[in-house]
Coordinates of C-alpha atoms and ligand atoms in Angstrom, one line a residue:
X124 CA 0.0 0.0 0.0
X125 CA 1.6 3.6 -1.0
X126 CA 1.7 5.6 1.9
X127 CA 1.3 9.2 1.8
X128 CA 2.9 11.9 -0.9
X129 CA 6.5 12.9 0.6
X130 CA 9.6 14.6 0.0
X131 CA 12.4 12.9 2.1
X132 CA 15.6 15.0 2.8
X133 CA 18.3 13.0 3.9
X134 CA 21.6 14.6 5.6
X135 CA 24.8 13.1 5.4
X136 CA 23.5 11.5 2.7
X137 CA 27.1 10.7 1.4
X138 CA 27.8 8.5 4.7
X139 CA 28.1 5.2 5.9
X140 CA 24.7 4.7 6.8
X141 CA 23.0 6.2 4.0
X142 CA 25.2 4.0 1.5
X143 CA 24.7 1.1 3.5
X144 CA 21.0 0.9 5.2
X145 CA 19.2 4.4 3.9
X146 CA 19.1 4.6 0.2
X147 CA 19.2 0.9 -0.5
X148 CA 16.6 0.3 1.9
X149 CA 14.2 3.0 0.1
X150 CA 14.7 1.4 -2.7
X151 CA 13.3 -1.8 -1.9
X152 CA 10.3 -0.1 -0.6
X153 CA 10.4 1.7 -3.6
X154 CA 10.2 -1.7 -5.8
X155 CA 7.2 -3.0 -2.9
X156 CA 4.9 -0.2 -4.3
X157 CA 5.1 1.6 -1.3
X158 CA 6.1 5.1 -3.3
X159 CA 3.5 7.0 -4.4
X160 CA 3.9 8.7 -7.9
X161 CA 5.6 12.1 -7.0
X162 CA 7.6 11.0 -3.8
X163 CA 11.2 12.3 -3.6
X164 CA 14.2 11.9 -2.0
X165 CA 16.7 15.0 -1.6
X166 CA 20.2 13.7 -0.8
X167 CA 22.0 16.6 1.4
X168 CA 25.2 16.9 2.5
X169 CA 28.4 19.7 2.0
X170 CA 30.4 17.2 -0.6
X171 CA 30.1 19.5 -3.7
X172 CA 28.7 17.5 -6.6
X173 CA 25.7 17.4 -8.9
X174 CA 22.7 15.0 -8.6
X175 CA 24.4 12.5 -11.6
X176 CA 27.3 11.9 -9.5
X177 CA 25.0 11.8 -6.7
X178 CA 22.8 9.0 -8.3
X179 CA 26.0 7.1 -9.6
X180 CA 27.1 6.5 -5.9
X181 CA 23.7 5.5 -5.0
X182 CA 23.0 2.7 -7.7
X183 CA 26.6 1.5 -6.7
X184 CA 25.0 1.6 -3.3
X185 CA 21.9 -0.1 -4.3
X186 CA 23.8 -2.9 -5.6
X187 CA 26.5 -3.6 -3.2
X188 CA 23.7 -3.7 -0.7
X189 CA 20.1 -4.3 -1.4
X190 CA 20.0 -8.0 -2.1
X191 CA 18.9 -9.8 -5.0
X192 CA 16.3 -6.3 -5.9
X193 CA 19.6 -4.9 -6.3
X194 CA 20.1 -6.5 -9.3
X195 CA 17.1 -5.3 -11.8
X196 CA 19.1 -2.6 -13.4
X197 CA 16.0 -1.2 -15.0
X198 CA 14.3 -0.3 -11.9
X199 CA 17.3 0.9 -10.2
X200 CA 17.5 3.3 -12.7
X201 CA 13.6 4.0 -12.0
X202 CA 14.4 4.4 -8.6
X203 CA 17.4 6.9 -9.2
X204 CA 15.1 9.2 -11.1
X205 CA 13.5 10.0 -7.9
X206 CA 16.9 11.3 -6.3
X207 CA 18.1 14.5 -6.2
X208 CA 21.4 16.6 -4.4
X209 CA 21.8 19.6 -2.7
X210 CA 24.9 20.5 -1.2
X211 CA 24.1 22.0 2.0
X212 CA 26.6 23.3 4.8
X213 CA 25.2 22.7 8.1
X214 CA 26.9 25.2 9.6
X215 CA 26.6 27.9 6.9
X216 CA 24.3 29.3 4.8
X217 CA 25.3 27.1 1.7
X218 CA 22.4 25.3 0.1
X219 CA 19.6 25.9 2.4
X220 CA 17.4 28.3 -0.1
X221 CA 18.1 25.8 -2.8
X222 CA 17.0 23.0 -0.8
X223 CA 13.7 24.8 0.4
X224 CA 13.2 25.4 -3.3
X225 CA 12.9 21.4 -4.0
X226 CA 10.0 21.0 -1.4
X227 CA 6.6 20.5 -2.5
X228 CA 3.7 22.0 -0.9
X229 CA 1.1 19.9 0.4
X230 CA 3.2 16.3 0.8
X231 CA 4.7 15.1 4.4
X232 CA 8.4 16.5 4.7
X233 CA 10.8 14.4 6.6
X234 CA 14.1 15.1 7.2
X235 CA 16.3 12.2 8.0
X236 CA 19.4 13.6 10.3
X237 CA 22.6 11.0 9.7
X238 CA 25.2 12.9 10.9
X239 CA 27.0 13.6 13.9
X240 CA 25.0 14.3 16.9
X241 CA 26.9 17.6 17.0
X242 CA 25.4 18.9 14.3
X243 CA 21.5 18.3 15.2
X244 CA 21.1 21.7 16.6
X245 CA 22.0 23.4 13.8
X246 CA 20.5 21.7 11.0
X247 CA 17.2 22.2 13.7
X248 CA 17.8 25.7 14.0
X249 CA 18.4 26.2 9.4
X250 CA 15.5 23.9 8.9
X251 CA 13.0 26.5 11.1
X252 CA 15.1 29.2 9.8
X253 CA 14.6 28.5 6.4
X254 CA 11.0 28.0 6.5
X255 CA 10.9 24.4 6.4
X256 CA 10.2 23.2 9.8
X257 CA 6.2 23.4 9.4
X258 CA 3.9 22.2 11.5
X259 CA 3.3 18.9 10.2
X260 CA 7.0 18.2 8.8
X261 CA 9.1 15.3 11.2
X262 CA 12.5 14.7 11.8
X263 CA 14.7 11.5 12.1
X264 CA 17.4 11.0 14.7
X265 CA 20.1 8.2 14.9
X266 CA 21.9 7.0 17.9
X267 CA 24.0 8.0 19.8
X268 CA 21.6 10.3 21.5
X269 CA 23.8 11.7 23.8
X270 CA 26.5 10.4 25.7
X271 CA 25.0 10.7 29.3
X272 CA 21.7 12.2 30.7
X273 CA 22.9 15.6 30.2
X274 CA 24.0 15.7 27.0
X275 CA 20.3 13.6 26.4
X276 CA 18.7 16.4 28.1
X277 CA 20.6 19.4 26.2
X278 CA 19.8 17.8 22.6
X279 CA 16.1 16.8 23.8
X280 CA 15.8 20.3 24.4
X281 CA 17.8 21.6 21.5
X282 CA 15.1 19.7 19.5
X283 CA 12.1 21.0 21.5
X284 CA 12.8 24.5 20.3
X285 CA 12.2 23.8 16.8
X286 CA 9.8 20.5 16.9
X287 CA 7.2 18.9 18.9
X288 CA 7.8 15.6 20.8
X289 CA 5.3 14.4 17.9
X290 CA 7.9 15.6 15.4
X291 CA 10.5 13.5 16.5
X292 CA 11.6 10.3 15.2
X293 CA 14.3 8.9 17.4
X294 CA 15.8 5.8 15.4
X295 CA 16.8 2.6 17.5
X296 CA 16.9 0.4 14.6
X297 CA 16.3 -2.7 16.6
X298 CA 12.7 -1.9 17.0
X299 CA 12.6 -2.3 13.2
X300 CA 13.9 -5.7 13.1
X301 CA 10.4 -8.2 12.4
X302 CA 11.7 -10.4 15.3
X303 CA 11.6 -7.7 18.1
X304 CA 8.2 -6.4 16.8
X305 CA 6.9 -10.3 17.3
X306 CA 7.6 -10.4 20.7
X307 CA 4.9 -8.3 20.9
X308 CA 2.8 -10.1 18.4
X309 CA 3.8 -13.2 20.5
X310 CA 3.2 -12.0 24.0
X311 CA 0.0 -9.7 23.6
X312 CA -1.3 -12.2 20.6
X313 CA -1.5 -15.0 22.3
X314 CA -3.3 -16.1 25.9
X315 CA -0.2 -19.0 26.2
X316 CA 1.9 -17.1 27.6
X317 CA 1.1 -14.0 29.5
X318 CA -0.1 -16.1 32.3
X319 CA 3.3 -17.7 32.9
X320 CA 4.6 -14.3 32.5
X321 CA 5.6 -13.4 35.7
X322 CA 8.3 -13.9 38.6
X323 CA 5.8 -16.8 39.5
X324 CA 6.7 -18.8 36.6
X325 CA 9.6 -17.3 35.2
X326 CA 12.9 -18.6 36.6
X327 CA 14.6 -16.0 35.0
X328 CA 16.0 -14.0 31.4
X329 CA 18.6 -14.2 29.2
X330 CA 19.2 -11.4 26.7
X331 CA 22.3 -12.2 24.6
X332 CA 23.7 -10.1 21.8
X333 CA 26.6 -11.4 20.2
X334 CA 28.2 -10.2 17.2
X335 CA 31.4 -11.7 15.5
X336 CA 32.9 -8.7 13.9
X337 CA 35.4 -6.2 15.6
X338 CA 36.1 -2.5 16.0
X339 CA 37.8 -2.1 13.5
X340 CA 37.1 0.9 11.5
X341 CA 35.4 2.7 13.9
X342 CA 37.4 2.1 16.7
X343 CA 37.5 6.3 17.6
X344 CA 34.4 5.9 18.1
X345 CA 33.2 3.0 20.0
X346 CA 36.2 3.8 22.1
X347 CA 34.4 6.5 23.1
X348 CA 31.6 4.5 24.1
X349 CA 32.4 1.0 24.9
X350 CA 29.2 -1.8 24.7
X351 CA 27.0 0.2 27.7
X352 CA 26.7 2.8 26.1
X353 CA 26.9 1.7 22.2
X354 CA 24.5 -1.6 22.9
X355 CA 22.9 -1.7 26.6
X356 CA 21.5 1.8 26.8
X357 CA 19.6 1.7 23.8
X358 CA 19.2 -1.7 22.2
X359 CA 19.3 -4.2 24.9
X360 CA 17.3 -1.8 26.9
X361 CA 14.7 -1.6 24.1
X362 CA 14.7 -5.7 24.0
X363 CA 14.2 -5.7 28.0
X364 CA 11.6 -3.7 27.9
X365 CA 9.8 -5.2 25.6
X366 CA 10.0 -8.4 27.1
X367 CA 9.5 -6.9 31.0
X368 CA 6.8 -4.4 30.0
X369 CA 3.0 -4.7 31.3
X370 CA 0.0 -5.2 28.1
X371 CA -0.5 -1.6 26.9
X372 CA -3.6 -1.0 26.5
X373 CA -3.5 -0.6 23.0
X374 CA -1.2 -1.0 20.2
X375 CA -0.7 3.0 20.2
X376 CA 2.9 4.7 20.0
X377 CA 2.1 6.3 23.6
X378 CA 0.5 3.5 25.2
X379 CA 3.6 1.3 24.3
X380 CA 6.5 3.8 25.2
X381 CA 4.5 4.4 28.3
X382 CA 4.7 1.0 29.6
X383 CA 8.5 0.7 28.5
X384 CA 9.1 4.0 30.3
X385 CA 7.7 2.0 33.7
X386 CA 10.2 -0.4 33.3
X387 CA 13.3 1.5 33.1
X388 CA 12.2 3.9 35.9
X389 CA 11.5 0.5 37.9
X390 CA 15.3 -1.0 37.1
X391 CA 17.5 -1.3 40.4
X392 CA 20.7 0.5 40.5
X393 CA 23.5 -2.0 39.5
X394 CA 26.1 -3.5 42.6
X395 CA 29.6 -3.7 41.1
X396 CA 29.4 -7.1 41.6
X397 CA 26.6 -7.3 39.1
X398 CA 28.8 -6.1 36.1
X399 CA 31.3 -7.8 33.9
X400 CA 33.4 -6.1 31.4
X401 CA 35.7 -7.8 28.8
X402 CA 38.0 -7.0 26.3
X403 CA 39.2 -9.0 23.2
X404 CA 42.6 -10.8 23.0
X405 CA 44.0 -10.9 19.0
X406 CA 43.8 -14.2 17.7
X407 CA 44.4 -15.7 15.0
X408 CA 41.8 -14.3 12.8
X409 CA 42.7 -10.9 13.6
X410 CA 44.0 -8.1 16.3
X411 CA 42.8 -7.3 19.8
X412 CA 40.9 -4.5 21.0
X413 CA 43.5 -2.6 21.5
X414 CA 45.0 -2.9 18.5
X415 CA 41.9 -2.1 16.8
X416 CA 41.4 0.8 17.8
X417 CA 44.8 1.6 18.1
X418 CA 44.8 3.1 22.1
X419 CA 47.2 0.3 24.1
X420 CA 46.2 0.9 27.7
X421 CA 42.3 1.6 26.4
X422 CA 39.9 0.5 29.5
X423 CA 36.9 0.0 27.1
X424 CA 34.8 -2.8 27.0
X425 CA 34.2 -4.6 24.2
X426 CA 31.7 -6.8 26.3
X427 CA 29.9 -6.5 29.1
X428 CA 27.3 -8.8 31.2
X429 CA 25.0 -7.9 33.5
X430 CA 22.7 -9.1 35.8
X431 CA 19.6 -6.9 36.0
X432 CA 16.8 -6.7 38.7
X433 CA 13.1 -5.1 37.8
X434 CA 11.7 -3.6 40.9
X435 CA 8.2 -3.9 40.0
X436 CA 5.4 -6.7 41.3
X437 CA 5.8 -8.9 38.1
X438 CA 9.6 -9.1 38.5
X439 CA 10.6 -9.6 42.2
X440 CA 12.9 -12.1 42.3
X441 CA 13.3 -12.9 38.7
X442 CA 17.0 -11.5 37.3
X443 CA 17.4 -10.8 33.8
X444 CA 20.9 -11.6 32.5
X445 CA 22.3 -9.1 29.8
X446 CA 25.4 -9.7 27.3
X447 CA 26.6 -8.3 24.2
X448 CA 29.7 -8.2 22.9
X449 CA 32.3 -8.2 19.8
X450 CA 34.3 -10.9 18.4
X451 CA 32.3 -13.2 20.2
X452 CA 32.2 -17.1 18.7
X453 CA 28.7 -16.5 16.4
X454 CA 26.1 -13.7 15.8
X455 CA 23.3 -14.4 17.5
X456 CA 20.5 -12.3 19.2
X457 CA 18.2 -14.2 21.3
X458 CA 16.0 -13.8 24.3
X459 CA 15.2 -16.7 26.3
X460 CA 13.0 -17.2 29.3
X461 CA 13.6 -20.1 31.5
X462 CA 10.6 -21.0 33.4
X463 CA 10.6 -22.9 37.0
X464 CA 10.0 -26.4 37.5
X465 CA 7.2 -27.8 38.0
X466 CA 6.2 -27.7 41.8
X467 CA 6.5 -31.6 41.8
X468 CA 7.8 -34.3 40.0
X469 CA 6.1 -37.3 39.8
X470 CA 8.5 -39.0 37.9
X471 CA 11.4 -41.0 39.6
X472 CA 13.6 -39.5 36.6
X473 CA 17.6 -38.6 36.8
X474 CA 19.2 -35.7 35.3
X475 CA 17.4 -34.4 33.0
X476 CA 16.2 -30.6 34.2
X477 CA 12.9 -30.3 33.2
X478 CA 12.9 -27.0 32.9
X479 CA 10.7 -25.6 29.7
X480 CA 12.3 -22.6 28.0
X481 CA 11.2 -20.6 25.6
X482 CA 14.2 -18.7 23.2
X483 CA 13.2 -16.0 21.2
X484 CA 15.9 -16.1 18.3
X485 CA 15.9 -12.4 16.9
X486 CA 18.5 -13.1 14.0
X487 CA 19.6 -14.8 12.4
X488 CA 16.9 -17.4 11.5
X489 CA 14.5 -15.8 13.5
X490 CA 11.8 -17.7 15.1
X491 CA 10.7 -19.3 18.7
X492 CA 11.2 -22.4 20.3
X493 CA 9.8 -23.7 23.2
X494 CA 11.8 -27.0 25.0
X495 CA 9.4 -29.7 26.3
X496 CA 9.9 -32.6 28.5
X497 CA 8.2 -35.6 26.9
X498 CA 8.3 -39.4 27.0
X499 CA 11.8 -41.2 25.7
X500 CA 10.1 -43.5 22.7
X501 CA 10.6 -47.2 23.0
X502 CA 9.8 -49.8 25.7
X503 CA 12.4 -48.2 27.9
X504 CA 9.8 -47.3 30.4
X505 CA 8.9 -43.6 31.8
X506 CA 11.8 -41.7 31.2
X507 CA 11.8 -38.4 29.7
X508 CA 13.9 -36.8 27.5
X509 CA 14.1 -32.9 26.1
X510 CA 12.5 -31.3 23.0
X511 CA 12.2 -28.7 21.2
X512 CA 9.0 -27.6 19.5
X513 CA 10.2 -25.2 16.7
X514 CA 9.2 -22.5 14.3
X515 CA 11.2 -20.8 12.5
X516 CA 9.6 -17.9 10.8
X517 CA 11.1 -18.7 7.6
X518 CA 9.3 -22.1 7.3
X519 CA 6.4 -21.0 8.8
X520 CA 5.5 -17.8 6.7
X521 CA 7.1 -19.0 3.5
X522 CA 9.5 -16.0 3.7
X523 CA 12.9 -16.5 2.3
X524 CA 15.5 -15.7 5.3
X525 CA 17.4 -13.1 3.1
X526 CA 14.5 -11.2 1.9
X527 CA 13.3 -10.0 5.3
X528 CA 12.9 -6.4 5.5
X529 CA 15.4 -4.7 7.1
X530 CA 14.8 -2.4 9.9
X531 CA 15.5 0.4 8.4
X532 CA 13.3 0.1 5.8
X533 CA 10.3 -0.2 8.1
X534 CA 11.4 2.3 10.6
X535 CA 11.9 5.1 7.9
X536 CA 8.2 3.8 5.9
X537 CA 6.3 4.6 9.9
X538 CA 8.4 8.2 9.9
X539 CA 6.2 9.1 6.6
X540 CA 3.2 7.1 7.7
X541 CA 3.4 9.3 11.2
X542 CA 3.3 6.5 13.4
X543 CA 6.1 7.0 16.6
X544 CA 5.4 3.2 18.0
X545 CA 8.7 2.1 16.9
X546 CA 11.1 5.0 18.1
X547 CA 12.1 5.9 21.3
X548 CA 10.7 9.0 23.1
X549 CA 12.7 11.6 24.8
X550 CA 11.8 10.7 28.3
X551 CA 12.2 7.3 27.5
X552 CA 16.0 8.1 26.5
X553 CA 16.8 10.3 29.4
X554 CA 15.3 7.4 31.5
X555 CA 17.8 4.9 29.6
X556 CA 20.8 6.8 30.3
X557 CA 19.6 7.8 33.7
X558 CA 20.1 4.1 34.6
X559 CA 23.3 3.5 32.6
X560 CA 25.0 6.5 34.0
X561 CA 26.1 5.5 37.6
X562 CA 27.4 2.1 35.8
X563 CA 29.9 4.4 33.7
X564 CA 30.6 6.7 36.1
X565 CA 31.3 3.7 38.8
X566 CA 33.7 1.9 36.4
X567 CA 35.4 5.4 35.5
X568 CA 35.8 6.0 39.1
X569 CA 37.5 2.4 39.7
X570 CA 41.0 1.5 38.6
X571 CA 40.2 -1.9 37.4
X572 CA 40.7 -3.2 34.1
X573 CA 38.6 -5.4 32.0
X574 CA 38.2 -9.4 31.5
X575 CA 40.2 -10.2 28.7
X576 CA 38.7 -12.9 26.5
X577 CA 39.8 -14.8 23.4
X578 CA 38.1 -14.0 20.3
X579 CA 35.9 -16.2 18.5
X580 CA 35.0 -17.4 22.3
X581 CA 32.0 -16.5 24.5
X582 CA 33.4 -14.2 26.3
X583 CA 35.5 -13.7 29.5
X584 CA 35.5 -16.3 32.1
X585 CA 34.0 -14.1 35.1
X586 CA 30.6 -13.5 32.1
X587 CA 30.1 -17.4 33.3
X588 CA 30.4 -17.1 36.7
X589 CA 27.8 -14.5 37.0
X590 CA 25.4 -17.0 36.2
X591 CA 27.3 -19.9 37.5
X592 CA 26.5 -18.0 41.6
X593 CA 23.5 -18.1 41.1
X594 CA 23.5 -21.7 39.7
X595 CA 22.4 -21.4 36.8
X596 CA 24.2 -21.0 33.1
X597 CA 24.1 -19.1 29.9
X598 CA 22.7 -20.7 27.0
X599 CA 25.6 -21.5 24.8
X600 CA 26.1 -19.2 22.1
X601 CA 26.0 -20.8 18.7
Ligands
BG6_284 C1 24.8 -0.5 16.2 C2 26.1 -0.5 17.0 O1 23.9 0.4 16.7 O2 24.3 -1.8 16.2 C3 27.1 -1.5 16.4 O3 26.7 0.8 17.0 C4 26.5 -2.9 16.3 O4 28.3 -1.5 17.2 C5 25.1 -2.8 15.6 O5 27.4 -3.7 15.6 C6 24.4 -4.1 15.6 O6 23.3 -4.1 14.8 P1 22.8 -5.4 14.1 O7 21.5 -5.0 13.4 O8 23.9 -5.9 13.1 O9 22.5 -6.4 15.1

């Protein structure tokens, strides 16, 4: 279904991101039918060229990176007709009248901000300057929001001058990804499991993120950040919530971010004890952390692990485990909730825990399954033996793997449709950061230096025996 007339404007079009996620991902909306007939797409950014050169990076773009769509050069081409450039100095006065001059009247405007966070004020304050924040026009922000609650509260505010809350589309692109969105579907779909969902039933939670790649590349600046504040403030945070989070009472973009709000406000401050922080070693398939990003007595995590407590009536007593980390041994993002025993077992059974679990894989192959206790087959008599009851969503929806829409795609499809569910509010940010604060101030503070752990492992030693106290274990990463 088309959605609404719009022009797009997209700065720092000539980065990273735009190459990589922005412009290849409007395309494949592009060949969905989702454009309608006059929408266009105004690449900004101060690189002085014309729109051909423009357009010849972008069909490289489209090529290198939007799949097998990618590869029908005729409606690439298609595509490219609805591009233009403007260069436009963020700073300066350069290419702001000539930009204003592009815009149609009457379509949604939404300007897409992919650029440092630095800059955010001032393209705010040219965009109202130069006539083109209107009252219905929104505005896209990528992470990192801020470094800290201040610096949250100083751009949230920088914002507010020039756009409404309602304005503003705060991008954590994990919301986008189908998987995350099911958890929804699956919790407040379904009447299985929202009983069980509680501190009655649930043992506890496992929230893994692990990613195989490195540093490399942009190791100024996730040395800067380190994992807390590049992956737990905003993306694990987002996955907790949305697996910690009361029904909202609808499906509604305030009515979700609401109950995800509740959450964060109700998370206890961490004990030292409750943190882990690694670092990778170089092995054989490439250099350590420090080497990466080039700073030899860096204190910068490259993993962390946390054990997380909700303060709330559903959660008392229930921890949720955190991890995400680089160079780890596979990429795999899953959530997994290990529910209690059963009060009583009536079977005179050895080993085997009977513990049901229920894994969430968010990619890749996403699906769910659930493990089951049932009878061993054969004459063998009553013993029981583990399954798993699977779905993948591949199989089950007849939707090839690679062909998924990416997040981005979705994410920037809602901006022009005008529907906030899937971004992050500016309370909800300040509250995220409010949380992860003392954690980096407590670790600045201390003269300790991370776990070091091999690559292509699961990560340091002391990640283990976080769980390993409490007896229990991480689900092996694979
Ligand atoms: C980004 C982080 O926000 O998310 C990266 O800055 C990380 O460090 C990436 O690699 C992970 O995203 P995905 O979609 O590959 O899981």
């Amino acid at each position: 279904i088309p959605v609404e007339d719009f022009d797009l404007v997209i700065f720092g079009s000539t980065g990273d991101l735009a190459r990589r996620k922005i412009f290849p991902g409007l395309y494949r909306r592009f060949i969905a039918g989702q454009f309608p007939q006059g929408a266009q797409i105004i690449g900004a950014a101060r690189t002085q060229q014309d729109t051909a050169a423009f357009r010849d990076e972008m069909r490289k773009a489209i090529v290198e990176f939007a799949g097998n769509p990618g590869k029908d050069a005729a409606k690439v081409e298609e595509f490219l007709q609805r591009l233009t450039y403007v260069s436009v100095d963020a700073r300066g006065t350069t290419g702001w009248e000539e930009l204003h001059e592009h815009m149609r009247e009457g379509v949604v405007h939404a300007f897409y901000f992919s650029v440092a966070p630095a800059l955010f004020g001032d393209i705010a304050q040219r965009l109202s300057q130069y006539g083109m924040a209107d009252d219905d026009s929104r505005i896209v922000v990528e992470k990192p929001f801020g470094r800290d609650l201040v610096s949250a509260r100083e751009l949230n505010a920088t914002l507010a001058r020039h756009f409404r809350e309602d304005q503003i589309y705060r991008i954590d692109h994990y919301l986008g990804k189908e998987t995350v969105q099911n958890l929804m579907a699956v919790r407040f779909a379904n009447i299985l499991f929202e009983p069980l969902w509680n501190a009655q039933y649930v043992d506890h939670v496992q929230i893994t993120v692990a990613e195989t790649v490195g540093v490399a590349g942009r190791g100024e600046y996730y040395d800067q950040s380190g994992a807390i504040r590049d992956m737990v403030q905003n993306h694990m945070m987002q996955l907790l919530c949305l697996t910690a989070m009361e029904p909202p009472y609808h499906f509604d973009p305030n009515a979700v971010r609401d109950e995800k709000l509740k959450v964060i406000r109700a998370l206890e401050p961490l004990e030292p004890d409750d943190i882990v922080r690694g670092q990778y070693l170089a092995g054989p398939d490439g250099p350590g952390y420090v080497e990466d990003v080039e700073h030899p007595d860096s204190r910068t995590e490259s993993f962390v692990a946390l054990k997380v407590r909700i303060s709330n009536w559903r959660w008392q007593g229930t921890p949720f485990y955190l991890r995400t980390g680089k160079r780890l041994r596979a990429r795999t993002s899953e959530i997994v909730i290990t529910f209690k025993d059963p009060p009583h077992s009536i079977f005179d059974d050895d080993g085997v825990s009977p513990a049901n679990q229920l894994v969430i894989k968010l990619q890749p192959n996403e699906g769910m399954h659930l493990t089951m206790m049932i009878k061993e087959p054969g004459p063998g008599g009553m013993r029981l033996v583990q399954v798993p009851l699977d779905m993948s969503f591949a199989d089950a929806l007849g939707a090839n793997g690679t062909d998924m829409p990416d997040a981005y795609e979705r994410l920037i499809m809602d901006v022009i449709r005008g529907n906030q569910t899937l971004f992050m509010r500016g309370d909800e940010v300040e509250a995220a950061w409010a949380w992860t604060d003392p954690i980096i101030s407590g670790w600045e503070q201390s003269t300790r230096s991370p776990e070091p752990y091999d690559a292509g492992s699961s990560g340091p030693e002391e990640a283990l025996r976080l769980l390993h106290r409490d007896d229990r274990r991480w689900r092996e990463i694979r």
